[in-house]
Tab-separated table of C-alpha atoms in Angstrom:
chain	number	residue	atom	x	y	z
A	1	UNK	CA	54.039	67.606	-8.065
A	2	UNK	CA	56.776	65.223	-6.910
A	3	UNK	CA	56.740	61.304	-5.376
A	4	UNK	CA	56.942	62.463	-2.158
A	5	UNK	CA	53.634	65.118	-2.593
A	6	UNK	CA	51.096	62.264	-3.978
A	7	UNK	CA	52.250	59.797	-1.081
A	8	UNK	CA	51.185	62.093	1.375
A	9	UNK	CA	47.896	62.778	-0.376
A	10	UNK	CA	47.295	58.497	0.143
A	11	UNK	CA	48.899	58.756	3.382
A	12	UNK	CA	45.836	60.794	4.869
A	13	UNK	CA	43.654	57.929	3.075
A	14	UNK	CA	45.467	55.113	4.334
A	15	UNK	CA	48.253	56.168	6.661
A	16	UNK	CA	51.343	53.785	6.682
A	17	UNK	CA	50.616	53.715	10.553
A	18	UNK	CA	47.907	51.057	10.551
A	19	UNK	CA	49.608	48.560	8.605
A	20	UNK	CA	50.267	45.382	10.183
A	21	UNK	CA	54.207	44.727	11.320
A	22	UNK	CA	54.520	42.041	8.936
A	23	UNK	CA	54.352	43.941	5.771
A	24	UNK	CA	56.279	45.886	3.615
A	25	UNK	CA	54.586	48.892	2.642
A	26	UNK	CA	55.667	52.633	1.328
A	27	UNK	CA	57.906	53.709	-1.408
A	28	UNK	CA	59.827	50.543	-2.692
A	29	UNK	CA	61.165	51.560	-5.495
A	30	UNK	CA	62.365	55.590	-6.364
A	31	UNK	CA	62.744	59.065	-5.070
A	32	UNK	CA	60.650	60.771	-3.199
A	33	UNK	CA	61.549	63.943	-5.160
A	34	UNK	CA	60.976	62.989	-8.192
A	35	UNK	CA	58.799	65.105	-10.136
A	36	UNK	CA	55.441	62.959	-11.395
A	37	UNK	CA	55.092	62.626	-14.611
A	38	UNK	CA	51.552	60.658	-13.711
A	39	UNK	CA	50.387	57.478	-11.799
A	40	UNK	CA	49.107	54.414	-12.731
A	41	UNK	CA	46.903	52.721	-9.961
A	42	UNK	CA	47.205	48.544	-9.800
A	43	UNK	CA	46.589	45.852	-7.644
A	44	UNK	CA	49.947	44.427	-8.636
A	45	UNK	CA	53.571	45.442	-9.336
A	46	UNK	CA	54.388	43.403	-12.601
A	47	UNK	CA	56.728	44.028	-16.104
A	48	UNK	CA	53.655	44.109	-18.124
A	49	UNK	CA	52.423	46.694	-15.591
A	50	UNK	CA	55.610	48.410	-15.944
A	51	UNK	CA	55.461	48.219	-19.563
A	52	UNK	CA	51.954	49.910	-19.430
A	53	UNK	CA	53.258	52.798	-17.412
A	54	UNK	CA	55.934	53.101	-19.728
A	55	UNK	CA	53.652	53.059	-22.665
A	56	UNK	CA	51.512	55.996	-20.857
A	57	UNK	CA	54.069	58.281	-19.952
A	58	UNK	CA	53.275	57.448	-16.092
A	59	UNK	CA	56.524	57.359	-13.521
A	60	UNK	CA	54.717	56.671	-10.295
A	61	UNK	CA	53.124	53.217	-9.749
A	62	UNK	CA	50.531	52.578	-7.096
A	63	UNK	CA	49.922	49.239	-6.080
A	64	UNK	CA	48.037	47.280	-3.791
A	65	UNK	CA	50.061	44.702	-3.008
A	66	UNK	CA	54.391	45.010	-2.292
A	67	UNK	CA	56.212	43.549	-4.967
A	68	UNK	CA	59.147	43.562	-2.754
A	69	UNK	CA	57.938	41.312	0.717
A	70	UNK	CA	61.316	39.489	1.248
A	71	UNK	CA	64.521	40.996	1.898
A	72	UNK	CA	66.150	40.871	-1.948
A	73	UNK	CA	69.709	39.691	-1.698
A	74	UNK	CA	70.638	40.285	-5.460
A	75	UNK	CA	69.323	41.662	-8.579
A	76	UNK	CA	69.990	39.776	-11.111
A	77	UNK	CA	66.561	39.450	-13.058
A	78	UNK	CA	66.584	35.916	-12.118
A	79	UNK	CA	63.241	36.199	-10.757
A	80	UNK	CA	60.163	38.226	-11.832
A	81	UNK	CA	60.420	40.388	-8.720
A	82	UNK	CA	64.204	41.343	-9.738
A	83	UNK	CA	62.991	41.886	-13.319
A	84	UNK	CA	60.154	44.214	-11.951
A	85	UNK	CA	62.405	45.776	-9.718
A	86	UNK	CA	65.151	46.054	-12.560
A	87	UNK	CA	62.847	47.713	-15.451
A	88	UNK	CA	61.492	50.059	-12.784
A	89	UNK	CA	64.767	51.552	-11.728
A	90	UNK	CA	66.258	51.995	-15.657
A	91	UNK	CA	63.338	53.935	-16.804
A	92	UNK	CA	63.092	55.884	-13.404
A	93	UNK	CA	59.481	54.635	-12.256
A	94	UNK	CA	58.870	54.520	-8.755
A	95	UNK	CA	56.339	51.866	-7.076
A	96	UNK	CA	54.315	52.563	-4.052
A	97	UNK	CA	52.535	49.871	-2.041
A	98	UNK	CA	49.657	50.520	0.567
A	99	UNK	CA	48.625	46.836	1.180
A	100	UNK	CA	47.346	46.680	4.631
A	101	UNK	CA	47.699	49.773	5.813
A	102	UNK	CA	44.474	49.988	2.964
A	103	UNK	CA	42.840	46.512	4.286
A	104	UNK	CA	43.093	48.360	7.669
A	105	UNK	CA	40.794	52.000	7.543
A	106	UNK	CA	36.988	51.898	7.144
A	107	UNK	CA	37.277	53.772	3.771
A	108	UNK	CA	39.412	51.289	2.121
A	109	UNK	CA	39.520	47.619	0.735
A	110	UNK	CA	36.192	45.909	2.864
A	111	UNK	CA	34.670	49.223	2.344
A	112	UNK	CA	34.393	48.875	-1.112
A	113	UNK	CA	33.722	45.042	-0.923
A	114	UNK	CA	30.493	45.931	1.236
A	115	UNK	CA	29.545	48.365	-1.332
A	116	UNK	CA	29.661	46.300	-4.326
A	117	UNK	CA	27.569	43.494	-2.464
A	118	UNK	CA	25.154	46.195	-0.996
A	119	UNK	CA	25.755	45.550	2.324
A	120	UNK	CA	24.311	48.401	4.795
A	121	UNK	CA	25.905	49.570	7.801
A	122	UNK	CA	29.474	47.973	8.020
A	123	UNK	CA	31.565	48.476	10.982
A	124	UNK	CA	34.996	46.942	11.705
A	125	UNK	CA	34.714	43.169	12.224
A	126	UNK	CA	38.307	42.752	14.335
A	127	UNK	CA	39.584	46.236	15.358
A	128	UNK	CA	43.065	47.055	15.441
A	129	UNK	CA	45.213	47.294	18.622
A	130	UNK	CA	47.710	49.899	19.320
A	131	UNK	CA	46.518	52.534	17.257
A	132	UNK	CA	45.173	54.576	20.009
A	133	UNK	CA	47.544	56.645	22.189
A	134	UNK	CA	47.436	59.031	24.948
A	135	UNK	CA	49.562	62.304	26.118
A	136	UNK	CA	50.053	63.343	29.064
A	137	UNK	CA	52.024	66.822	29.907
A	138	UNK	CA	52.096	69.510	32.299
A	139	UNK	CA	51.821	73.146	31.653
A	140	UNK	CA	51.458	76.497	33.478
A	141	UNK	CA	47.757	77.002	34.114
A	142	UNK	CA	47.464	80.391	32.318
A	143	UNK	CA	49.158	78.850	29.124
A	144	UNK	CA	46.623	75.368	29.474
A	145	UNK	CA	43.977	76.626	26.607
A	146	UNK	CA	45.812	77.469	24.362
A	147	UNK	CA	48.252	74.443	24.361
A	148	UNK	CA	44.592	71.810	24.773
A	149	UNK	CA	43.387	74.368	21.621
A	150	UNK	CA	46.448	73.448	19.695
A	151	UNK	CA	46.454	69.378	20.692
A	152	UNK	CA	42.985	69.526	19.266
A	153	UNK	CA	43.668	70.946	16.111
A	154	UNK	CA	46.248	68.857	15.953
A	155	UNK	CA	43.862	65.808	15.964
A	156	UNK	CA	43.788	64.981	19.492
A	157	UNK	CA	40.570	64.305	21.675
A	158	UNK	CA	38.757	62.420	19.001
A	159	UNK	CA	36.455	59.390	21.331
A	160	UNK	CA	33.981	58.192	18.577
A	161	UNK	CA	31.411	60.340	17.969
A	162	UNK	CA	33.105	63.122	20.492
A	163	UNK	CA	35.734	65.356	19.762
A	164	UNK	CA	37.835	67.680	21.728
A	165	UNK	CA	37.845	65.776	24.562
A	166	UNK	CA	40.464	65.506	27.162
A	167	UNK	CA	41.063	65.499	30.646
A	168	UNK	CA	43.361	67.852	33.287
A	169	UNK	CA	44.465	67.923	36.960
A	170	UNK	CA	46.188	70.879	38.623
A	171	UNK	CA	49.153	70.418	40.966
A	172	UNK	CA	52.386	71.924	41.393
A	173	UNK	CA	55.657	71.770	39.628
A	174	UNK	CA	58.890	72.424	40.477
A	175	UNK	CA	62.402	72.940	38.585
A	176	UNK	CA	65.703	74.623	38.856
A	177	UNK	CA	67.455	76.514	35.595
A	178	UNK	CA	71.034	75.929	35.303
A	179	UNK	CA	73.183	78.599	33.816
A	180	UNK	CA	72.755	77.357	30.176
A	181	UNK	CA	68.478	77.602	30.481
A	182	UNK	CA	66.376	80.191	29.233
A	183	UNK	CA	63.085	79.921	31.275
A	184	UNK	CA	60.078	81.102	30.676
A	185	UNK	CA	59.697	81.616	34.161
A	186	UNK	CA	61.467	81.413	37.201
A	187	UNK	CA	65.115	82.565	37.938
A	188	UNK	CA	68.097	81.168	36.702
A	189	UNK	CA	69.844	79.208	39.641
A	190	UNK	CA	67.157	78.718	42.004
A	191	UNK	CA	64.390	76.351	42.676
A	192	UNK	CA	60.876	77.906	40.711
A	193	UNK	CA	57.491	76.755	41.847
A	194	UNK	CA	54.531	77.076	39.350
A	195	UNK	CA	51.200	75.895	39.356
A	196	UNK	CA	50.380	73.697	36.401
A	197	UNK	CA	47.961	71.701	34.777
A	198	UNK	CA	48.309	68.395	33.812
A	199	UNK	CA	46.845	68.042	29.983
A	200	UNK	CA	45.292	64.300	29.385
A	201	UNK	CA	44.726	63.595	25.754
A	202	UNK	CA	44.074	60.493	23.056
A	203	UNK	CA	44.908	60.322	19.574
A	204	UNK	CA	45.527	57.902	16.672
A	205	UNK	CA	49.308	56.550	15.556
A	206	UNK	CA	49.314	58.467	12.366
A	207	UNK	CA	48.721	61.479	13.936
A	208	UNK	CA	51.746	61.713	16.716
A	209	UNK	CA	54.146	63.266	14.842
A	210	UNK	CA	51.809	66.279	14.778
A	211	UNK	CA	50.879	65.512	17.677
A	212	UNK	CA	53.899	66.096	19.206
A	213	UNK	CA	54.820	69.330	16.842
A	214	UNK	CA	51.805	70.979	18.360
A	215	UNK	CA	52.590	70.433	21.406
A	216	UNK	CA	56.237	71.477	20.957
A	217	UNK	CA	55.093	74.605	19.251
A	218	UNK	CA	52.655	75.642	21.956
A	219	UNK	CA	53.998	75.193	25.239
A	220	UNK	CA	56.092	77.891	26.920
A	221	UNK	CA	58.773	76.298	28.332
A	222	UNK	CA	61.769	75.638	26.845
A	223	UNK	CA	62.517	71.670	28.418
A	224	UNK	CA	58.739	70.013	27.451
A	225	UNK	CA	57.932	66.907	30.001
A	226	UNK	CA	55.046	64.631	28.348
A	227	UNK	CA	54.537	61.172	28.091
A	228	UNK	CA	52.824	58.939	25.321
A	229	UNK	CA	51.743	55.655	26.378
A	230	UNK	CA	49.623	52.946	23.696
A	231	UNK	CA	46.422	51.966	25.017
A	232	UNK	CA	44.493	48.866	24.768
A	233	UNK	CA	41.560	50.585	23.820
A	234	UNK	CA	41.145	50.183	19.903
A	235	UNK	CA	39.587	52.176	17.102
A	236	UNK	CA	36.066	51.830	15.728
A	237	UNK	CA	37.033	52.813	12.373
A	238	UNK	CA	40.434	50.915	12.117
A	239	UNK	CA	41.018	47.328	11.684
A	240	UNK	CA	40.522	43.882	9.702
A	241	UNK	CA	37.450	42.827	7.776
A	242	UNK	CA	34.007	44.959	8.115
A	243	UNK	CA	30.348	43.480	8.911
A	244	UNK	CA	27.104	44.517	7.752
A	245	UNK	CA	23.687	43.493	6.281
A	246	UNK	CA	21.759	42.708	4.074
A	247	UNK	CA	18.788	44.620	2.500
A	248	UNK	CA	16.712	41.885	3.191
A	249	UNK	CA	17.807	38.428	3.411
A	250	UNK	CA	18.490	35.945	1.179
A	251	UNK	CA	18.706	32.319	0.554
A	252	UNK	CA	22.228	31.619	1.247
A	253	UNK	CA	22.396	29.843	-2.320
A	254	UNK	CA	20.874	33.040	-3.987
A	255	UNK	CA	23.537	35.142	-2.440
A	256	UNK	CA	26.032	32.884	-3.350
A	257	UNK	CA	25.279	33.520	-6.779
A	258	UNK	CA	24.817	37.452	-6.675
A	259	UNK	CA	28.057	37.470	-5.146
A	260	UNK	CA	29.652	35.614	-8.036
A	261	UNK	CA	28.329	37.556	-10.418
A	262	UNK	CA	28.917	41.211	-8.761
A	263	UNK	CA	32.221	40.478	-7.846
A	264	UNK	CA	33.085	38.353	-11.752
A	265	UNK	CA	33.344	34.836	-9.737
A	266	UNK	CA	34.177	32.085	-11.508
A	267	UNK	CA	34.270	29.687	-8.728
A	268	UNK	CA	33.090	30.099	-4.907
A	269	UNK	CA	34.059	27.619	-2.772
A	270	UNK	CA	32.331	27.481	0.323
A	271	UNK	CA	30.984	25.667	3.173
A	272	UNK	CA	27.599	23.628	4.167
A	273	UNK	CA	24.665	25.934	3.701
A	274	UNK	CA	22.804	26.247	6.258
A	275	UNK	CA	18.517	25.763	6.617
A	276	UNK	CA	18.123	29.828	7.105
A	277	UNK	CA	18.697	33.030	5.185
A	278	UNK	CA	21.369	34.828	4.761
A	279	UNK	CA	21.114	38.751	6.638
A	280	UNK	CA	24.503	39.081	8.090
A	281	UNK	CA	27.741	39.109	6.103
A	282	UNK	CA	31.443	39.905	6.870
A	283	UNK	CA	33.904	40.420	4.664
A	284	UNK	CA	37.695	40.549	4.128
A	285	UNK	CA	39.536	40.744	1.134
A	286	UNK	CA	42.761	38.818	0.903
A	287	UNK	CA	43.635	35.895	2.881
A	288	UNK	CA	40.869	36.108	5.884
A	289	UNK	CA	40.560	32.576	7.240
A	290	UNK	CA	42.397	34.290	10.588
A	291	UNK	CA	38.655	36.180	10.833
A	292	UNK	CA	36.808	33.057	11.055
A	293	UNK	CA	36.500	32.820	15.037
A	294	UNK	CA	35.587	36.836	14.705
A	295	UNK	CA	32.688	36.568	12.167
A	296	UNK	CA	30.831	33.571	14.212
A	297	UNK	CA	31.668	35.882	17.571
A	298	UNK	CA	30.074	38.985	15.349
A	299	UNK	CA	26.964	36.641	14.346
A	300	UNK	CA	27.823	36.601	10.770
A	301	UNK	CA	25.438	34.119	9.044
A	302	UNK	CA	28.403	33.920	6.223
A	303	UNK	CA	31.779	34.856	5.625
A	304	UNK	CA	33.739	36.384	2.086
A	305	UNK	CA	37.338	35.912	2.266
A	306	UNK	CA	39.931	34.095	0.125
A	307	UNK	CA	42.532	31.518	0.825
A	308	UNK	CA	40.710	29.436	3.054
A	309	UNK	CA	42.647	25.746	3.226
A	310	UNK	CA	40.916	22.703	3.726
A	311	UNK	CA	40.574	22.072	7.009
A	312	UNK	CA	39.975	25.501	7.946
A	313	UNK	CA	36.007	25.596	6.500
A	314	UNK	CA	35.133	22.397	9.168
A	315	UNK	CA	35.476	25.868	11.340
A	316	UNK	CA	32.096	26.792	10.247
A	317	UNK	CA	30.772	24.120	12.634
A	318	UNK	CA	27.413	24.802	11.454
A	319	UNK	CA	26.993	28.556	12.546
A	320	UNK	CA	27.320	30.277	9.353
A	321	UNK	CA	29.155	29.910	6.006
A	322	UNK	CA	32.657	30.959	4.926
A	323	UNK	CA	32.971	31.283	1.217
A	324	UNK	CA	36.293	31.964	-0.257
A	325	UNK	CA	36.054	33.821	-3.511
A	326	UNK	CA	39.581	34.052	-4.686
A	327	UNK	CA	42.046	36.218	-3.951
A	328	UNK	CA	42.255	38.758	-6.498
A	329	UNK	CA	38.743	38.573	-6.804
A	330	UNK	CA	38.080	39.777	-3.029
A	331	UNK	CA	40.636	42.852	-4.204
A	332	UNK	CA	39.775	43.767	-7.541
A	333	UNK	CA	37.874	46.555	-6.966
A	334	UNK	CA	40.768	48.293	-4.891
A	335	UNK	CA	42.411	50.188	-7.573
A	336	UNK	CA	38.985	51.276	-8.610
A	337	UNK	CA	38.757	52.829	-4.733
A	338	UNK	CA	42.634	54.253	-5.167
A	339	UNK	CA	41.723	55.745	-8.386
A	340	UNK	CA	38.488	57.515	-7.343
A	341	UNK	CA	40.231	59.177	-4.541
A	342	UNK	CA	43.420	60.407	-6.117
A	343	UNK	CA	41.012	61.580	-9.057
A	344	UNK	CA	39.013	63.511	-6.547
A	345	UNK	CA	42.561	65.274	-4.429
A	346	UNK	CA	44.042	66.217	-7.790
A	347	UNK	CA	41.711	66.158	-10.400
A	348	UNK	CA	43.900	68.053	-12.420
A	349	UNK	CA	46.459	65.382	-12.739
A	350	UNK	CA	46.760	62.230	-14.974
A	351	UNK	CA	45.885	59.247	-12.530
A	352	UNK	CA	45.294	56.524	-14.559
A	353	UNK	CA	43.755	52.618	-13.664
A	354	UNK	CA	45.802	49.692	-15.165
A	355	UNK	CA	44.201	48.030	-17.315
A	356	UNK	CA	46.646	44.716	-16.809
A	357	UNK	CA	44.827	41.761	-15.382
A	358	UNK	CA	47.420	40.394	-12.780
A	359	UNK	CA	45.717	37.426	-11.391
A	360	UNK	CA	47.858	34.548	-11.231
A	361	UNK	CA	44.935	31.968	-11.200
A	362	UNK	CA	43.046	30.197	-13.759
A	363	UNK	CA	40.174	28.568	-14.108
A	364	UNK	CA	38.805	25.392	-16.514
């Protein structure tokens, strides 16, 4: 199995797609035809990670989090980025990062938060926007099932809990071959009529390029007119943060607590608690204070994030809680998630979890 095989098992897991603009995520570091030797699953790109895949024979690193955000102008090993970046390229280890294209799918980083704190029922707390596109084409109405048959396979026509949907219009087309054309109907050098169908389907970013191929594949005619347009609409299962509830309710102090000690808390910090039990939680691992506005809209009674700054909890104005639990705490449990799937696509292959603690922060 080479690089480029295992990224496009974790590309139907988290497709690069639904990361947000900002980031840097994909192969960072390697060759995408490299053959594995095996792959060591982290939440962080660091030497002494690189140092463990060394030690256990592993030249593929998956991490979390890009260890290269900012352009690098040099590589001198002045800086622990350049020194990870360094020991990675002379012992031929490539490093894959996922980040948020992982915060972004229902299966991935809140997913697993919600499931550690038992939380039932989580949906998407601030879907994505952009993800969700639409075809249009035109094609001769006794060649229209097969081509809609193919755009479905393909992954088009999903709508929720509805698939193969799509919608079509019949009209007439028109077009004239030139000398250097090879219709598939008509005459070269004059004007063809033919009675088509216009094809109306939606589909999600990651899956345009096939897509497209299907389409491309299908159709009979040689010059293909379509059009793919983004659509405001966004995707239930793709986005920031997730909300959910409780099993039953709890005192928001008592919740506090099982929260610090399912997710290894040393310290919560966290707003005024509030004269009423806790039922409805969101979540988002990372730095979430941007979901504040979203979990009080959602009727969250409290909020797990990290990296909320001071002046940012007054935003809490009374309506629920936001606790920040650290950082690396909200994400811990992310390789765990990375490491279960791979496990599960090749089972017959050594994935292994770093055992390398990488969070920067300490406690007293």
């Amino acid at each position: 199995m080479i690089v480029k095989e295992v990224i496009a098992i974790l590309d139907e897991f988290a497709p690069l797609d639904y990361a947000e603009d900002f980031d840097n995520v994909g192969l960072l570091v390697g060759d995408m035809n490299t053959n594995v030797s095996g792959v060591l699953v982290t939440l962080d790109t660091l030497e002494n990670v690189v140092d463990e895949a060394i030690e256990c024979e592993c030249n593929l690193i998956v991490s979390f989090h890009p260890i290269i955000f900012d352009g690098l102008k040099k590589i001198t090993g002045s800086t622990y980025v350049e020194r990870v970046v360094v020991k990675a390229i002379q012992n031929n280890i490539s490093i894959y990062s996922m980040h948020t294209a992982l915060d972004n799918v229902s299966p991935g980083v809140n997913s697993k938060i919600c499931e550690v704190l038992g939380i039932l029922n989580p949906k998407i707390l601030i879907p994505k926007k952009g993800v969700v596109k639409k075809l249009t084409t035109y094609v001769p109405k006794a060649d229209v099932d097969v081509l809609r048959n193919a755009l479905f396979n393909a992954g088009a026509g999903n709508i929720g809990n509805y698939s193969k949907c799509s919608f079509s219009s019949h009209g007439i087309g028109s077009y004239k071959a030139n000398a250097d054309a090879r219709p598939a109907k008509g005459i070269i050098g004059k004007v063809h009529f033919e009675e088509e169908t216009q094809v109306n389907v939606i589909f999600s970013k990651a899956d345009q390029s096939k897509i497209v191929t299907a389409l491309l594949e299908n159709h009979p005619y040689e010059e293909v007119a379509y059009d793919i347009y983004s659509l405001d609409k966004t995707h239930p299962n793709i986005g920031m943060g997730m909300i959910g509830t409780l099993k039953r309710p709890l005192e928001g102090e008592d919740f506090l607590l099982a929260v610090k000690q399912k997710m290894n808390v040393s310290v919560i910090r966290h707003s005024k608690l509030l004269n009423k039990k806790v039922s409805k939680v969101a979540v988002l691992g990372g730095s979430g204070a941007f979901a504040i506005e979203a979990a009080k809209a959602a009727g969250a009674d409290i909020l797990i994030t990290a990296d909320v700054k001071y002046h940012e909890f007054y935003k809490a104005e009374g309506k629920m809680v936001i606790a920040d639990i650290g950082h690396f705490e909200s994400e811990q449990f992310t390789k765990n998630l990375l490491v279960d799937y791979l496990t599960k696509k090749i089972p017959n292959f050594a994935i292994r979890l770093s055992k390398s603690i990488t969070n920067p922060i300490k406690y007293l």
